CSV table of C-alpha atoms in Angstrom, one decimal:
chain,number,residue,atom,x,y,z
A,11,UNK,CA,-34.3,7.9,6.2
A,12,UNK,CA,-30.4,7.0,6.7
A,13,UNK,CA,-31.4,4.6,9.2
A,14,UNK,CA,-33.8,2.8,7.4
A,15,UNK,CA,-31.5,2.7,4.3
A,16,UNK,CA,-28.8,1.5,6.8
A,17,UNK,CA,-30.7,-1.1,7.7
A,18,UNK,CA,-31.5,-2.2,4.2
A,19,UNK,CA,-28.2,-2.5,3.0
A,20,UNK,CA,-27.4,-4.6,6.4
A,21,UNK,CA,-30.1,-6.7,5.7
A,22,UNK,CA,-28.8,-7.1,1.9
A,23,UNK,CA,-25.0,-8.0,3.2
A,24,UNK,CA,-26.0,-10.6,5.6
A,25,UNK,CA,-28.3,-12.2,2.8
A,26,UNK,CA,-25.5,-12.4,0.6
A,27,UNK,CA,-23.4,-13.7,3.3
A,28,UNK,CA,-25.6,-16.1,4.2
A,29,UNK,CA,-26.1,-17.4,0.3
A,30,UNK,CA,-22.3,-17.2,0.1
A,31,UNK,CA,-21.7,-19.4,3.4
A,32,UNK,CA,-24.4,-21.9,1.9
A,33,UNK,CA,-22.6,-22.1,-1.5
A,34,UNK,CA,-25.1,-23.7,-3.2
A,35,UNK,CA,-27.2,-21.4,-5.6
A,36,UNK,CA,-30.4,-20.2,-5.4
A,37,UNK,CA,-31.4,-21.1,-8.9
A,38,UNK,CA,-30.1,-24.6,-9.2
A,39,UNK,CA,-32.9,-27.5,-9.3
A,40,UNK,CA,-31.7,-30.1,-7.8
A,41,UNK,CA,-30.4,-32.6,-10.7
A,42,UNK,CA,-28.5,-29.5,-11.4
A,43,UNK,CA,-26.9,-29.2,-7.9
A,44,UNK,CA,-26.3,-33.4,-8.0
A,45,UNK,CA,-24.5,-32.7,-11.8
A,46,UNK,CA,-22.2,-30.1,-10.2
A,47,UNK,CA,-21.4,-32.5,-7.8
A,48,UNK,CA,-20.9,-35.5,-10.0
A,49,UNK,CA,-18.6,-32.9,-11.6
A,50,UNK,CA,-16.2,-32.2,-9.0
A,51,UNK,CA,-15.9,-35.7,-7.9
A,52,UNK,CA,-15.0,-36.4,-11.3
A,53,UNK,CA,-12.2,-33.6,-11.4
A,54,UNK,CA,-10.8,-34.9,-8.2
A,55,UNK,CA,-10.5,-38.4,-9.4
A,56,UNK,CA,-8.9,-37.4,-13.0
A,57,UNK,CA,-6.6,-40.0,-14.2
A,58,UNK,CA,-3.1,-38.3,-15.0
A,59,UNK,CA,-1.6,-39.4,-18.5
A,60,UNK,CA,1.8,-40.4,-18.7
A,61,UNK,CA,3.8,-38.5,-21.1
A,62,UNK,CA,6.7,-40.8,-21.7
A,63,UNK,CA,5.5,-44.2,-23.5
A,64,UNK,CA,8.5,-46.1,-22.2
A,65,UNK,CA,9.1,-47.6,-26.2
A,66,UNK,CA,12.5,-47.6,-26.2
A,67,UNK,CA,15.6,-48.0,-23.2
A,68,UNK,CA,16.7,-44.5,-23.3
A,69,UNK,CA,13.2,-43.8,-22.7
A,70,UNK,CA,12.9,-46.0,-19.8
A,71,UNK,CA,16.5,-44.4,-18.3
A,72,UNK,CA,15.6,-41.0,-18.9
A,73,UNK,CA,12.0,-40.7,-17.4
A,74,UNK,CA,13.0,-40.9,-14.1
A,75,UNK,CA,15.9,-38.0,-14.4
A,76,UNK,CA,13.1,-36.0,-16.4
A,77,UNK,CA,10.2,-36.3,-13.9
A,78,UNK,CA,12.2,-36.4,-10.9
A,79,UNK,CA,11.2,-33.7,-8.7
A,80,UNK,CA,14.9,-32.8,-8.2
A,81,UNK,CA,15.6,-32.1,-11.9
A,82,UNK,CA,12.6,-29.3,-11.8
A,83,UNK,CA,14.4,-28.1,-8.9
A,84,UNK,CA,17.6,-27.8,-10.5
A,85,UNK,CA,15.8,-26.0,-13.9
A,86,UNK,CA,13.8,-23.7,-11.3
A,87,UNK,CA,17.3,-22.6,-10.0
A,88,UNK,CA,18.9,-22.1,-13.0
A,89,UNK,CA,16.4,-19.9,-14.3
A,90,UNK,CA,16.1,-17.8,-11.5
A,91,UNK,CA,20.4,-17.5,-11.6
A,92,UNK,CA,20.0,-16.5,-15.3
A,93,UNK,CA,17.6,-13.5,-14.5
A,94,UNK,CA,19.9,-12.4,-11.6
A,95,UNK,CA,23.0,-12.6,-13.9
A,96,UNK,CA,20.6,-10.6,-16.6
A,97,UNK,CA,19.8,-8.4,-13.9
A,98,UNK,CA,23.2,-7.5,-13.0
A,99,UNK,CA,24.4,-6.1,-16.7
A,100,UNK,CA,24.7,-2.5,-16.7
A,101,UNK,CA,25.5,-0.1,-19.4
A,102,UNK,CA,29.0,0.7,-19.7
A,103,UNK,CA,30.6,-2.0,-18.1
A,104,UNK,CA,33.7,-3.7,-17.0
A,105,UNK,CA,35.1,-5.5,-19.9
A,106,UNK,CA,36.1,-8.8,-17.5
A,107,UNK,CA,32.6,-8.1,-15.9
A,108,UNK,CA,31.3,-8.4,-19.3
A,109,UNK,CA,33.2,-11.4,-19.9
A,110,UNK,CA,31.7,-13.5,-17.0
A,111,UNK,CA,28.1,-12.4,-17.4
A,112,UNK,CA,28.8,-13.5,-21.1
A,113,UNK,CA,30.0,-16.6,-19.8
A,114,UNK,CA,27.3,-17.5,-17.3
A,115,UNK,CA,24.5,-17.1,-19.7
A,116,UNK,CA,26.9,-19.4,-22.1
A,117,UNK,CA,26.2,-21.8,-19.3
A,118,UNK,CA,23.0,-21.8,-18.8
A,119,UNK,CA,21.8,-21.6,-22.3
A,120,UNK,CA,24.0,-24.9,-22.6
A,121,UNK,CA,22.0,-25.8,-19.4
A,122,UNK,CA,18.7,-25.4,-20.8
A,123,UNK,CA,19.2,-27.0,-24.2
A,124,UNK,CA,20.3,-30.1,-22.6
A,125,UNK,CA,17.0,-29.6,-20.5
A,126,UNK,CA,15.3,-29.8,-24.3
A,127,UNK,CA,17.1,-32.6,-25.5
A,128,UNK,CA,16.4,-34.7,-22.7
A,129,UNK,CA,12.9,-33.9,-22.4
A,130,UNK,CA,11.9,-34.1,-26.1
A,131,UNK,CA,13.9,-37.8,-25.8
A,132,UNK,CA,12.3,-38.9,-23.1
A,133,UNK,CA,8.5,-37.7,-24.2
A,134,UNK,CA,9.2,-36.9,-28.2
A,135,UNK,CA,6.4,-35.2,-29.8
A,136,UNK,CA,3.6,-35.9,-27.1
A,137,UNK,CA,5.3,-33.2,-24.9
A,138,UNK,CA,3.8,-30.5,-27.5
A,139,UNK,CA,0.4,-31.6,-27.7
């Protein structure tokens, strides 16, 4: 009786395998398999909408600091120096160690509100929605 039940759950796995491998499911007629697929290839293919809308110079001068791949590079760092320098505050500490964790974050609060200002130039109110 184990063996047989052995086999039956071996059978069951390699079914499921085998459906799993195939991707395609069982129950799907086939319109719904070709809507699936006109799907996908419409995901792929998605047209990506451009936040800034160019209307005025600064606008045009800003867009390419704000979308440059550099500048999320440079926020990315920042953040992850702020939650180190966070890190590192201890109870009880050393009044001039106090002092320069106090004035790190100072920086990088100023840091990340021009990071606000130039973004909500650049892209305005379309940013948020």
């Amino acid at each position: 009786s184990f063996f047989m039940l052995n086999i039956f759950v071996g059978v069951v796995l390699y079914t499921f395998n085998e459906v799993k491998m195939n991707r395609e499911g069982l129950l799907l007629t086939k319109k719904q398999k070709l809507w699936i697929e006109a799907q996908r290839l419409i995901l792929k293919f998605r047209p990506q909408s451009r936040l800034c809308t160019r209307e005025s110079k600064l606008q045009r001068l800003l867009e390419p600091l704000v979308t440059s791949r550099y500048f999320d590079w440079f926020i990315t760092t920042t953040i992850i120096a702020n939650i180190v320098v966070m890190a590192m505050e201890f109870y009880n500490m050393n009044p001039g160690y106090a002092m320069v964790c106090n004035v790190l974050q100072n920086v990088f609060s100023g840091i990340f509100l021009i990071e606000c200002v130039l973004k909500l130039l650049c892209y305005r109110l379309r940013y948020f929605w």
